[in-house]
Coordinates of C-alpha atoms in Angstrom, one line a residue:
Chain K
M77 CA 69.5 108.2 76.4
A78 CA 69.8 104.4 77.1
A79 CA 72.7 104.3 79.5
G80 CA 72.3 105.7 83.0
L81 CA 74.1 105.3 86.3
R82 CA 71.5 104.5 89.0
I83 CA 72.5 104.8 92.6
D84 CA 70.6 104.0 95.7
V85 CA 73.1 103.6 98.5
R86 CA 73.6 104.1 102.2
A87 CA 76.9 104.3 104.0
R88 CA 78.3 105.5 107.3
L89 CA 80.1 108.8 107.2
G90 CA 81.8 110.7 110.0
G91 CA 79.0 112.6 111.7
F92 CA 76.0 111.5 109.6
G93 CA 74.9 108.8 107.2
L94 CA 75.2 108.9 103.4
D95 CA 71.9 108.2 101.8
V96 CA 71.7 108.9 98.1
A97 CA 69.2 107.8 95.5
H98 CA 69.9 109.4 92.1
A99 CA 70.1 108.5 88.4
F100 CA 73.0 110.2 86.8
A101 CA 72.7 111.0 83.1
L102 CA 75.7 109.6 81.2
S103 CA 76.6 112.4 78.9
G104 CA 78.8 115.4 79.3
V105 CA 79.9 116.5 82.7
T106 CA 77.8 116.2 85.9
A107 CA 79.2 118.2 88.8
L108 CA 78.9 116.6 92.2
F109 CA 78.9 119.7 94.3
G110 CA 79.0 120.2 98.0
A111 CA 81.0 121.4 101.0
S112 CA 83.8 119.3 102.4
G113 CA 82.5 116.4 104.4
S114 CA 79.2 116.3 102.5
G115 CA 79.9 112.8 101.3
K116 CA 81.0 113.6 97.7
T117 CA 84.2 111.6 97.8
T118 CA 82.5 108.7 99.5
L119 CA 79.8 108.6 96.9
L120 CA 82.5 108.6 94.1
R121 CA 84.3 105.8 95.8
I122 CA 81.1 103.8 96.0
I123 CA 80.6 104.3 92.3
A124 CA 84.2 103.3 91.5
G125 CA 83.9 100.1 93.7
L126 CA 86.5 101.3 96.2
E127 CA 84.2 101.5 99.3
D128 CA 83.4 98.3 101.0
A129 CA 81.1 99.7 103.7
A130 CA 78.2 100.7 101.5
D131 CA 74.7 99.1 101.4
G132 CA 72.3 99.4 98.5
E133 CA 72.4 99.2 94.7
V134 CA 74.4 100.7 91.9
S135 CA 73.8 99.9 88.3
F136 CA 75.4 101.1 85.1
A137 CA 73.2 100.8 82.0
D138 CA 72.1 97.2 82.2
E139 CA 75.0 96.0 84.4
I140 CA 74.5 95.7 88.2
W141 CA 77.6 96.8 90.0
L142 CA 76.4 96.6 93.5
A143 CA 73.4 94.9 95.1
T144 CA 74.2 94.1 98.6
A145 CA 70.9 92.4 99.3
R146 CA 71.8 89.8 96.6
G147 CA 75.5 89.7 97.5
I148 CA 76.6 91.3 94.2
R149 CA 79.7 93.5 94.4
V150 CA 81.6 93.9 91.1
P151 CA 85.2 94.7 92.0
A152 CA 86.7 98.0 90.8
H153 CA 88.9 96.5 88.1
R154 CA 85.8 95.0 86.3
R155 CA 83.8 98.2 86.3
G156 CA 85.6 100.2 83.6
V157 CA 85.5 103.4 85.6
G158 CA 88.5 105.8 85.2
V159 CA 89.2 107.7 88.4
V160 CA 91.3 110.9 88.6
F161 CA 92.2 111.2 92.3
Q162 CA 92.7 114.4 94.1
D163 CA 96.3 113.4 94.8
A164 CA 96.9 112.0 91.3
R165 CA 98.3 108.7 92.6
L166 CA 100.8 108.2 89.9
F167 CA 103.0 105.1 90.3
A168 CA 106.3 106.3 91.7
H169 CA 108.2 103.3 90.4
L170 CA 107.3 104.1 86.8
D171 CA 108.1 107.2 84.6
V172 CA 105.3 109.1 82.9
A173 CA 105.3 106.9 79.8
G174 CA 105.3 103.8 82.1
N175 CA 102.2 105.1 84.0
L176 CA 100.4 105.7 80.7
R177 CA 101.3 102.3 79.3
Y178 CA 100.2 100.6 82.5
A179 CA 96.7 101.8 81.7
L180 CA 96.9 101.1 78.0
R181 CA 97.9 97.5 78.6
R182 CA 94.9 96.9 80.8
A183 CA 92.5 98.9 78.6
R184 CA 89.0 97.5 78.0
R185 CA 89.0 95.9 74.6
N186 CA 85.4 96.5 73.5
G187 CA 84.7 99.8 71.8
P188 CA 87.1 102.4 70.3
A189 CA 90.0 103.0 72.6
P190 CA 91.9 106.3 72.6
G191 CA 95.5 105.8 71.6
L192 CA 98.6 107.0 73.5
E193 CA 99.4 109.6 70.9
A194 CA 95.9 111.1 70.8
V195 CA 95.8 111.4 74.6
A196 CA 99.3 112.7 74.9
A197 CA 98.5 115.3 72.2
A198 CA 95.3 116.4 73.9
L199 CA 97.0 116.9 77.3
D200 CA 100.4 118.1 76.0
L201 CA 102.1 115.2 77.7
G202 CA 104.8 114.7 75.0
P203 CA 107.5 116.6 76.8
L204 CA 106.8 114.8 80.0
L205 CA 106.9 111.2 78.8
A206 CA 110.4 110.4 79.9
R207 CA 110.2 112.2 83.2
R208 CA 110.0 110.6 86.6
T209 CA 106.7 111.2 88.3
G210 CA 108.5 112.7 91.3
A211 CA 109.8 115.5 89.1
L212 CA 106.4 116.7 88.0
S213 CA 104.5 119.8 89.2
G214 CA 101.1 119.4 90.7
G215 CA 99.4 120.5 87.4
E216 CA 101.5 118.1 85.4
R217 CA 100.7 115.2 87.7
Q218 CA 97.0 115.8 87.2
R219 CA 97.4 115.9 83.5
V220 CA 99.2 112.6 83.5
A221 CA 96.6 111.2 85.9
M222 CA 93.9 112.2 83.5
G223 CA 95.7 110.8 80.5
R224 CA 96.3 107.5 82.4
A225 CA 92.6 107.2 83.3
L226 CA 91.6 107.9 79.7
L227 CA 93.9 105.3 78.3
S228 CA 92.1 102.6 80.3
S229 CA 89.2 103.3 77.9
P230 CA 86.7 104.0 80.7
R231 CA 83.0 104.0 80.2
L232 CA 82.7 106.7 82.9
M233 CA 85.3 109.1 84.3
L234 CA 85.2 110.1 87.9
L235 CA 87.2 113.2 88.8
D236 CA 87.7 113.8 92.6
E237 CA 88.5 117.5 93.1
P238 CA 91.5 117.2 90.7
L239 CA 92.2 120.9 91.1
A240 CA 92.0 121.1 94.8
A241 CA 95.7 120.9 95.4
L242 CA 96.6 123.6 92.9
D243 CA 96.8 127.3 93.1
N244 CA 94.5 129.6 91.1
R245 CA 96.9 130.2 88.3
R246 CA 97.5 126.4 87.8
K247 CA 93.8 125.7 88.1
A248 CA 93.1 128.1 85.2
A249 CA 95.8 126.3 83.2
I250 CA 94.3 122.9 83.7
L251 CA 90.6 123.6 83.3
P252 CA 90.8 123.8 79.5
Y253 CA 92.5 120.4 79.4
I254 CA 89.7 118.8 81.4
E255 CA 87.1 120.4 79.1
R256 CA 88.9 119.3 76.0
V257 CA 89.3 115.7 77.3
V258 CA 85.7 115.3 78.2
H259 CA 84.5 116.6 74.8
E260 CA 87.2 115.2 72.6
F261 CA 87.0 111.7 73.9
G262 CA 83.3 111.7 74.7
V263 CA 83.6 109.9 78.0
P264 CA 80.8 110.9 80.4
A265 CA 82.2 112.4 83.6
I266 CA 81.2 113.0 87.2
Y267 CA 83.2 115.9 88.6
V268 CA 83.5 116.3 92.3
T269 CA 84.2 119.8 93.5
H270 CA 83.3 122.4 96.1
A271 CA 84.2 125.3 93.8
I272 CA 81.2 126.8 92.0
D273 CA 83.4 128.5 89.3
E274 CA 84.6 125.0 88.3
V275 CA 81.0 123.9 88.1
A276 CA 80.0 126.8 85.9
H277 CA 83.0 126.3 83.7
L278 CA 82.7 122.6 83.1
A279 CA 79.4 121.1 84.0
D280 CA 76.3 120.4 82.0
R281 CA 74.4 119.6 85.1
I282 CA 74.8 119.7 88.8
V283 CA 74.0 117.4 91.7
V284 CA 74.3 119.2 95.1
L285 CA 75.1 117.0 98.0
A286 CA 74.6 118.3 101.6
E287 CA 75.2 116.2 104.7
G288 CA 75.1 112.9 102.7
R289 CA 71.9 113.7 100.8
V290 CA 71.0 115.1 97.4
A291 CA 69.9 118.6 98.2
A292 CA 69.3 119.8 94.6
T293 CA 69.8 118.8 91.0
G294 CA 69.4 120.6 87.7
D295 CA 70.8 121.5 84.3
L296 CA 73.3 124.3 83.8
P297 CA 73.0 127.2 83.5
E298 CA 69.5 127.3 84.9
A299 CA 70.4 125.5 88.1
L300 CA 72.9 128.1 89.1
E301 CA 70.2 130.8 88.9
R302 CA 67.9 129.2 91.3
L303 CA 67.8 130.9 94.7
D304 CA 67.5 127.6 96.6
L305 CA 71.1 126.8 95.7
Q306 CA 72.2 130.0 97.3
P307 CA 72.9 128.8 100.8
L308 CA 75.0 126.0 99.3
T309 CA 76.9 127.9 96.7
G310 CA 77.6 130.8 99.1
H311 CA 76.8 134.5 98.6
F312 CA 80.2 135.5 97.5
E313 CA 80.2 133.3 94.4
A314 CA 76.5 133.4 93.7
G315 CA 75.7 134.5 90.3
V316 CA 74.3 133.5 86.9
V317 CA 75.6 132.1 83.7
L318 CA 74.7 134.0 80.6
E319 CA 74.7 132.4 77.2
V320 CA 75.8 134.9 74.6
R321 CA 77.0 135.2 71.0
V322 CA 80.0 137.1 69.7
T323 CA 78.8 139.9 67.4
A324 CA 81.9 142.2 66.9
Q325 CA 85.5 142.5 67.8
D326 CA 86.8 146.0 68.6
L327 CA 90.5 145.7 68.0
A328 CA 91.2 149.4 68.7
H329 CA 89.8 149.2 72.2
R330 CA 90.6 145.5 72.7
L331 CA 86.9 144.7 73.4
T332 CA 84.6 142.0 72.3
H333 CA 80.9 142.8 71.7
V334 CA 78.4 140.0 72.4
D335 CA 74.6 139.7 72.1
F336 CA 72.7 138.8 75.2
G337 CA 69.0 138.1 74.3
G338 CA 69.0 141.2 71.9
Q339 CA 70.9 143.5 74.3
P340 CA 74.6 144.3 73.8
L341 CA 77.3 143.6 76.3
V342 CA 81.0 144.4 76.0
M343 CA 83.9 142.7 77.7
P344 CA 87.7 142.5 77.4
M345 CA 88.6 141.0 74.1
L346 CA 88.3 137.2 73.7
D347 CA 90.1 135.4 71.0
L348 CA 87.0 134.0 69.4
P349 CA 85.4 134.1 65.9
L350 CA 82.2 136.1 65.2
G351 CA 79.1 134.0 65.9
A352 CA 80.8 131.9 68.6
E353 CA 78.4 130.9 71.4
I354 CA 80.0 131.3 74.8
R355 CA 79.0 131.3 78.4
L356 CA 79.7 134.2 80.7
R357 CA 79.4 134.4 84.4
A358 CA 78.1 137.4 86.2
R359 CA 78.4 137.3 89.9
A360 CA 75.6 138.8 91.9
R361 CA 78.1 141.1 93.7
D362 CA 79.2 142.5 90.4
V363 CA 75.6 143.5 89.4
S364 CA 73.8 146.6 90.6
V365 CA 70.2 147.7 89.9
A366 CA 68.8 151.0 88.8
T367 CA 65.2 152.0 88.3
E368 CA 66.1 154.3 85.3
R369 CA 68.6 154.0 82.5
P370 CA 71.6 155.7 84.0
R371 CA 73.7 158.4 82.3
G372 CA 77.2 159.5 82.8
L373 CA 78.3 156.1 84.2
S374 CA 81.5 154.3 83.5
I375 CA 79.7 150.9 83.5
R376 CA 78.9 150.2 79.9
N377 CA 76.8 147.1 80.4
V378 CA 73.2 148.0 81.1
I379 CA 70.6 145.4 80.6
E380 CA 66.9 146.2 80.7
G381 CA 64.6 143.8 82.6
R382 CA 61.9 143.4 85.2
V383 CA 62.2 142.4 88.9
A384 CA 61.2 138.8 89.2
A385 CA 62.1 138.1 92.9
I386 CA 63.6 139.8 95.9
A387 CA 65.1 137.7 98.7
L388 CA 66.1 139.5 101.9
E389 CA 68.9 137.8 103.7
P390 CA 67.9 137.7 107.4
D391 CA 70.5 139.0 109.9
T392 CA 72.6 140.7 107.2
A393 CA 72.6 144.0 105.4
F394 CA 72.0 142.3 102.1
A395 CA 69.3 141.2 99.7
E396 CA 69.3 139.4 96.4
V397 CA 67.3 140.7 93.5
V398 CA 66.5 138.6 90.4
L399 CA 65.9 140.5 87.2
E400 CA 64.1 138.7 84.4
T401 CA 65.6 139.9 81.0
P402 CA 65.0 138.7 77.4
G403 CA 68.3 136.9 77.5
G404 CA 67.7 135.2 80.8
P405 CA 67.7 136.0 84.5
L406 CA 70.3 138.1 86.2
R407 CA 71.0 138.3 89.9
A408 CA 72.1 141.3 91.8
R409 CA 73.3 141.6 95.4
L410 CA 72.3 144.9 97.0
T411 CA 71.9 146.2 100.5
R412 CA 68.5 146.0 102.0
L413 CA 68.6 149.7 102.4
S414 CA 69.1 150.1 98.6
V415 CA 66.1 147.9 97.9
E416 CA 64.0 150.1 100.2
E417 CA 65.3 153.4 98.9
L418 CA 64.8 152.4 95.3
G419 CA 61.4 151.1 96.1
L420 CA 62.0 147.9 94.2
G421 CA 59.0 145.6 93.9
V422 CA 58.3 142.4 92.0
G423 CA 57.1 143.1 88.4
Q424 CA 58.6 146.5 88.2
P425 CA 60.9 147.4 85.3
A426 CA 64.6 147.9 86.3
F427 CA 68.1 148.0 84.8
A428 CA 70.9 145.7 85.7
L429 CA 74.4 147.4 85.7
I430 CA 77.0 144.7 85.2
K431 CA 80.4 145.8 86.4
S432 CA 82.2 142.9 84.9
V433 CA 81.6 139.5 83.4
A434 CA 84.0 136.6 83.5
F435 CA 84.4 134.3 80.5
D436 CA 83.4 130.8 81.4
R437 CA 83.5 128.6 78.5
R438 CA 82.8 128.1 74.9
V439 CA 79.5 126.5 74.3
L440 CA 80.3 123.5 72.3
P441 CA 77.9 122.1 69.7
R442 CA 76.0 119.3 71.3
G443 CA 76.3 115.9 69.7
P444 CA 73.4 113.5 69.3
G445 CA 74.2 111.6 72.4
Q446 CA 74.3 114.6 74.7
A447 CA 71.4 115.6 76.8
G448 CA 70.4 119.3 76.5
Chain P
M14 CA 141.4 75.5 108.7
E15 CA 140.3 71.9 107.9
L16 CA 138.3 71.2 104.8
S17 CA 135.6 69.5 107.0
D18 CA 134.8 72.9 108.4
L19 CA 133.5 74.1 105.0
G20 CA 130.7 71.6 105.3
P21 CA 128.9 73.5 108.1
L22 CA 129.5 76.8 106.2
W23 CA 127.8 75.4 103.1
L24 CA 125.0 73.8 105.1
T25 CA 124.4 77.1 106.9
L26 CA 124.2 79.1 103.7
R27 CA 121.8 76.5 102.2
L28 CA 119.6 76.6 105.3
A29 CA 119.5 80.4 105.2
A30 CA 118.7 80.5 101.5
V31 CA 115.9 77.9 101.7
T32 CA 114.4 79.5 104.9
T33 CA 114.4 83.0 103.2
L34 CA 112.7 81.7 100.1
A35 CA 110.1 79.8 102.2
L36 CA 109.4 82.8 104.3
L37 CA 109.1 85.0 101.3
V38 CA 106.2 82.8 100.1
I39 CA 104.6 82.5 103.6
G40 CA 105.4 86.0 104.9
T41 CA 104.2 88.1 102.0
P42 CA 100.5 87.3 102.2
L43 CA 100.6 87.3 106.0
A44 CA 102.3 90.8 106.0
W45 CA 99.8 92.2 103.5
W46 CA 96.9 90.8 105.6
L47 CA 98.4 92.3 108.8
A48 CA 98.9 95.7 107.1
F49 CA 95.3 96.1 105.9
T50 CA 92.9 93.8 107.7
R51 CA 90.3 95.2 110.0
A52 CA 89.7 91.8 111.6
R53 CA 89.5 91.6 115.3
I54 CA 92.0 88.8 115.6
R55 CA 94.8 91.0 114.0
P56 CA 96.4 91.8 117.4
A57 CA 96.5 88.1 118.3
V58 CA 98.1 87.2 115.0
E59 CA 100.6 90.0 115.4
A60 CA 101.5 88.8 118.9
V61 CA 102.0 85.2 117.7
T62 CA 104.2 86.5 114.8
A63 CA 106.4 88.4 117.2
L64 CA 106.7 85.6 119.8
P65 CA 110.1 84.3 118.4
L66 CA 111.5 87.8 119.2
V67 CA 111.0 87.3 122.9
L68 CA 111.0 83.6 123.6
P69 CA 114.4 82.1 124.4
P70 CA 115.5 79.9 121.5
T71 CA 115.7 76.9 123.7
V72 CA 112.0 77.3 124.6
M73 CA 111.0 77.6 120.9
G74 CA 113.3 74.7 120.1
F75 CA 111.8 72.6 122.8
Y76 CA 108.2 73.1 121.6
L77 CA 109.3 72.4 118.0
L78 CA 111.1 69.3 119.1
V79 CA 108.0 68.0 120.9
L80 CA 105.8 68.9 117.9
M81 CA 108.1 67.1 115.4
S82 CA 108.4 63.9 117.4
P83 CA 107.0 60.9 115.6
D84 CA 104.4 60.5 118.4
T85 CA 102.6 63.7 117.4
A86 CA 100.2 64.1 114.5
L87 CA 102.6 66.3 112.6
G88 CA 105.7 64.3 113.2
G89 CA 103.8 61.0 112.6
A90 CA 102.4 62.2 109.3
W91 CA 105.9 63.3 108.2
V92 CA 107.3 59.8 109.0
R93 CA 104.5 58.1 107.1
L94 CA 105.0 60.4 104.1
T95 CA 108.8 60.4 103.9
G96 CA 109.9 57.5 106.0
D97 CA 112.2 59.8 107.9
T98 CA 111.7 61.8 111.2
L99 CA 111.3 65.6 111.0
S100 CA 113.5 66.2 114.0
F101 CA 117.2 65.8 113.5
S102 CA 116.9 66.4 109.7
F103 CA 117.6 69.2 107.4
T104 CA 113.9 69.6 106.6
G105 CA 113.2 69.9 110.3
L106 CA 115.8 72.5 110.6
V107 CA 114.1 74.5 107.8
V108 CA 110.7 74.2 109.5
A109 CA 112.2 75.4 112.8
S110 CA 114.1 78.3 111.1
V111 CA 111.0 79.4 109.3
V112 CA 109.1 79.7 112.6
Y113 CA 112.1 81.2 114.3
S114 CA 112.8 83.9 111.7
L115 CA 109.1 84.7 110.9
P116 CA 109.1 88.2 112.5
F117 CA 112.2 89.2 110.6
M118 CA 110.4 88.6 107.3
V119 CA 106.9 89.8 108.3
Q120 CA 107.6 93.0 110.2
P121 CA 109.7 94.9 107.6
L122 CA 107.2 93.7 104.9
Q123 CA 104.2 94.9 106.9
S124 CA 105.8 98.3 107.5
A125 CA 106.6 98.6 103.8
F126 CA 103.1 97.7 102.7
E127 CA 101.6 100.1 105.2
A128 CA 103.9 102.8 103.8
V129 CA 102.8 102.0 100.3
G130 CA 99.2 102.2 101.5
R131 CA 96.1 101.4 99.6
A132 CA 96.2 104.6 97.4
P133 CA 98.3 103.3 94.5
V134 CA 96.7 99.9 94.6
E135 CA 93.2 101.5 94.3
A136 CA 94.5 103.5 91.3
A137 CA 95.8 100.4 89.7
A138 CA 92.4 98.6 90.3
T139 CA 90.5 101.5 88.6
L140 CA 92.8 101.0 85.6
G141 CA 91.7 97.4 85.2
A142 CA 94.3 95.6 87.3
G143 CA 93.1 92.6 89.2
P144 CA 94.4 91.8 92.7
L145 CA 97.3 89.5 91.7
D146 CA 98.2 91.9 88.9
W147 CA 98.3 95.0 91.1
F148 CA 100.1 93.1 93.8
L149 CA 102.9 92.1 91.5
T150 CA 103.1 95.2 89.3
V151 CA 102.4 98.0 91.8
A152 CA 102.5 97.0 95.5
S153 CA 105.6 94.8 95.3
P154 CA 107.8 97.2 93.3
L155 CA 106.8 100.1 95.6
A156 CA 107.7 97.9 98.6
F157 CA 111.0 96.9 97.1
R158 CA 113.1 98.2 99.9
G159 CA 111.0 96.5 102.4
Y160 CA 111.5 93.2 100.6
L161 CA 115.3 93.8 100.5
T162 CA 115.4 94.5 104.2
A163 CA 113.2 91.6 105.1
M164 CA 115.2 89.1 103.0
V165 CA 118.5 90.3 104.4
L166 CA 117.4 90.2 108.0
T167 CA 115.8 86.8 107.6
F168 CA 118.9 85.4 105.9
A169 CA 121.3 86.9 108.5
H170 CA 119.2 85.9 111.4
T171 CA 118.9 82.3 110.2
I172 CA 122.7 82.2 109.8
G173 CA 123.1 83.4 113.4
E174 CA 120.6 81.0 115.0
F175 CA 122.0 78.5 117.5
G176 CA 119.6 77.5 120.3
V177 CA 116.7 76.3 118.1
V178 CA 119.1 74.4 115.9
L179 CA 120.7 72.7 118.8
M180 CA 117.4 71.6 120.2
V181 CA 115.7 70.5 116.9
G182 CA 118.6 69.5 114.8
G183 CA 121.4 68.3 117.0
N184 CA 124.8 68.0 115.5
I185 CA 124.8 65.7 112.5
P186 CA 127.5 66.5 110.0
G187 CA 126.0 67.4 106.5
Q188 CA 122.5 67.3 107.9
T189 CA 122.1 69.6 110.8
R190 CA 125.6 70.7 111.8
V191 CA 125.5 74.4 110.9
I192 CA 128.3 76.9 111.5
S193 CA 127.2 78.2 114.9
I194 CA 127.1 74.5 116.2
A195 CA 130.5 73.8 114.7
V196 CA 132.0 76.8 116.5
Y197 CA 130.4 75.8 119.7
E198 CA 131.9 72.3 119.3
H199 CA 135.3 73.6 118.5
V200 CA 135.3 75.7 121.7
E201 CA 134.0 72.8 123.7
T202 CA 137.0 70.7 122.5
L203 CA 139.3 73.7 123.1
D204 CA 140.2 73.8 119.4
Y205 CA 140.3 77.7 119.4
A206 CA 142.1 77.9 116.1
A207 CA 139.3 76.3 114.2
A208 CA 136.7 78.3 116.2
H209 CA 138.6 81.5 115.2
G210 CA 138.6 80.5 111.6
L211 CA 134.9 79.9 111.4
S212 CA 133.9 82.8 113.5
A213 CA 136.0 85.2 111.4
I214 CA 134.3 83.9 108.3
L215 CA 130.8 84.4 109.8
L216 CA 131.8 87.9 111.2
G217 CA 133.2 89.0 107.9
F218 CA 130.3 87.6 105.8
S219 CA 127.7 89.2 108.1
F220 CA 129.4 92.6 108.0
V221 CA 129.8 92.6 104.2
V222 CA 126.1 91.7 103.6
L223 CA 124.9 94.3 106.0
L224 CA 127.3 96.9 104.6
A225 CA 126.1 96.2 101.0
V226 CA 122.4 96.6 102.0
Y227 CA 123.0 99.8 104.0
A228 CA 124.9 101.2 101.1
M229 CA 122.2 100.3 98.6
N230 CA 119.5 101.5 100.8
G231 CA 121.2 104.8 101.7
G232 CA 120.8 104.1 105.4
R233 CA 117.1 103.4 105.3
L234 CA 117.3 99.8 106.6
A235 CA 116.9 100.9 110.2
R236 CA 113.9 103.1 109.4
A237 CA 112.3 100.4 107.3
R238 CA 112.1 98.2 110.4

C-alpha cells in the first residue's frame, strides 16, 4: 500500500490534551472509536483542515497537509477530503439537487469522478432531488450529505458519527448505504463512532481513542476479541465477530445454516445465496458455557472448544471466559460463581452455548488495493 | 410645492444610495471579521463601530469637519488630488454618512453571519470551495435577510440624518442641501406649506420602505437586529 495518512499532532482539548501519532491505512473503513470527549471529532477536524489550534504534522501519501514547525497548513478546500458531519450541514438555501451540484461543480478533476446519477442511484436519492433540505428526515439528510461528499471526488472520506442523531430503526436503514458507498466507490473512509455495533458492521480496522491518545489499534474481527478493548467497548456490548459461510437454507423453518470452522450454526433466515461469506456477531452476554455437551436444551447452537482465558471482573459478579474454537475465539459472560461451580480452568475443553447471533455484514471480496 | 424642492429630494436619495453601496463594500468584511475573530482588539473595534449610535450628530459632524479641513493630512491630500475641498461637497457628505451609518450596516450583518455560523462554511470548504467562493455562494445567500435589513436600515438612516450633514455639508443647493436641511430651512423661514410637502414625502417614503421590508421578512426585521 503506497498511500497512507500519517498523523503526529497535539492540540488542546477540554480537560486534557490531544496527542496522537498514528499511520492510518488508506483502504476500506477505519473506525475511530472512543467515548464522547475522547478527541475523535477534534482529530477528524485536524485531518480535514478545519482545526486551527493543532500543532504537529499531517501527511497524506506524499503530500504534506500540516507541518506547523515549517509553517505549512494546507487549507481544507485543497485537501480533497470529503466530510460527512454529524449534523449533515446541508445548504439550506439550495434544494437537494443544488446541494449535490454544488459539490459536483467543485469536484477534483484528476482521477475518475463518480457521476451524479451513479451516486443518486447508490443512495436512492432520486425521489429527493427536487426537495428542499428543510423537508428531509434525519436519515435522508445524512444520505444527501454522503452523496454530496462523494460527488466532490474525495481521496478520503471522513464520517463524524453520521448516525448519532438517528433512532435505531433509522440507523439500521442507513448502515447498508454507508457500506455500499464505501465499497462501490472505493474511497477509503475514517468512521468516527462510539457505537461498537457500527464498528463491527462497517469497519475493516479500528483505532481506539481514549482521553486524547490512541489506546489500541487492530484489524477486525480480531481486534474486537481482545480483552484489552473491553473497558473501552463496555461489557454490555462486548463480544466477537464470527466469519461464517452459508451452507443451507431451511425454507420450512425459516432458518439459515452456516458453517463456523467446521461446526454448524443456525440462525433466522438471511436472504443470501449458498456459499456467501458473512460476519456474525455474538455478544458475550448471549453466550453461556457448559463442560459437557448439553441435552434437552432449546439452544441449538453448541460449539465445541477449549478455555483460553478467564478474566474475573473485580468488584462485580461477573467474569469473561474466552473459548478457543476451530472457527475462532468466542467470548462468554458468566457469573464468577458459575466459573467456580463449573470448575473452569484454562486449557480445559468446554462447550459454548450461543443463544443468538446477530447478522453483521456480508464479507465482500477484497480487491487488490485493500489490506487484509 | 415648488419644483426646486425636488432637488433636495433627489440629492437625498442619491446620497443614501451611494452611502449604502459604499457601506456594503466596507461593512461586509468588517462584519464577518467581528462575527468570527478571536482577536483581543475585537471589543475595541466593536465599540468604535457603535460610537455613531451614541454620539450626538453634531459631535460627530464637528470631528469630521475638522478632519476634512484642508489643513489636515486627509483634507489636504483630497484638495491636492481633486482640487476641491472635502468639506461642503457631495463627496464629503458621503464620507460623513458612511461613518455615521456604519453601525446600521455592520450590526445586522454581524448578527446574520453569527446566525449562519461556521458550520455551512466548513462544509463548503470540504467540498472544495475557497474562501471567496464559499463567502459568495454559501455565507451570503444564507445571510440574505441580514443583508436586506442592513441595507434598508442604512438607506433609511442616511435619509434621516441632519446634524452631521449640517456640520459637514452646510446648505449648498444641488451639492449638500438634502431633504432634512431643506425642511429645516423652510421652517426657519416660516414657509410651513413647503415644509409640510417635503415632510409628507419623507414620511410616506420611509413608511412604505419599512412596510415592504417587514412584509417580505415576515416580521423578522426586529429580530435580525
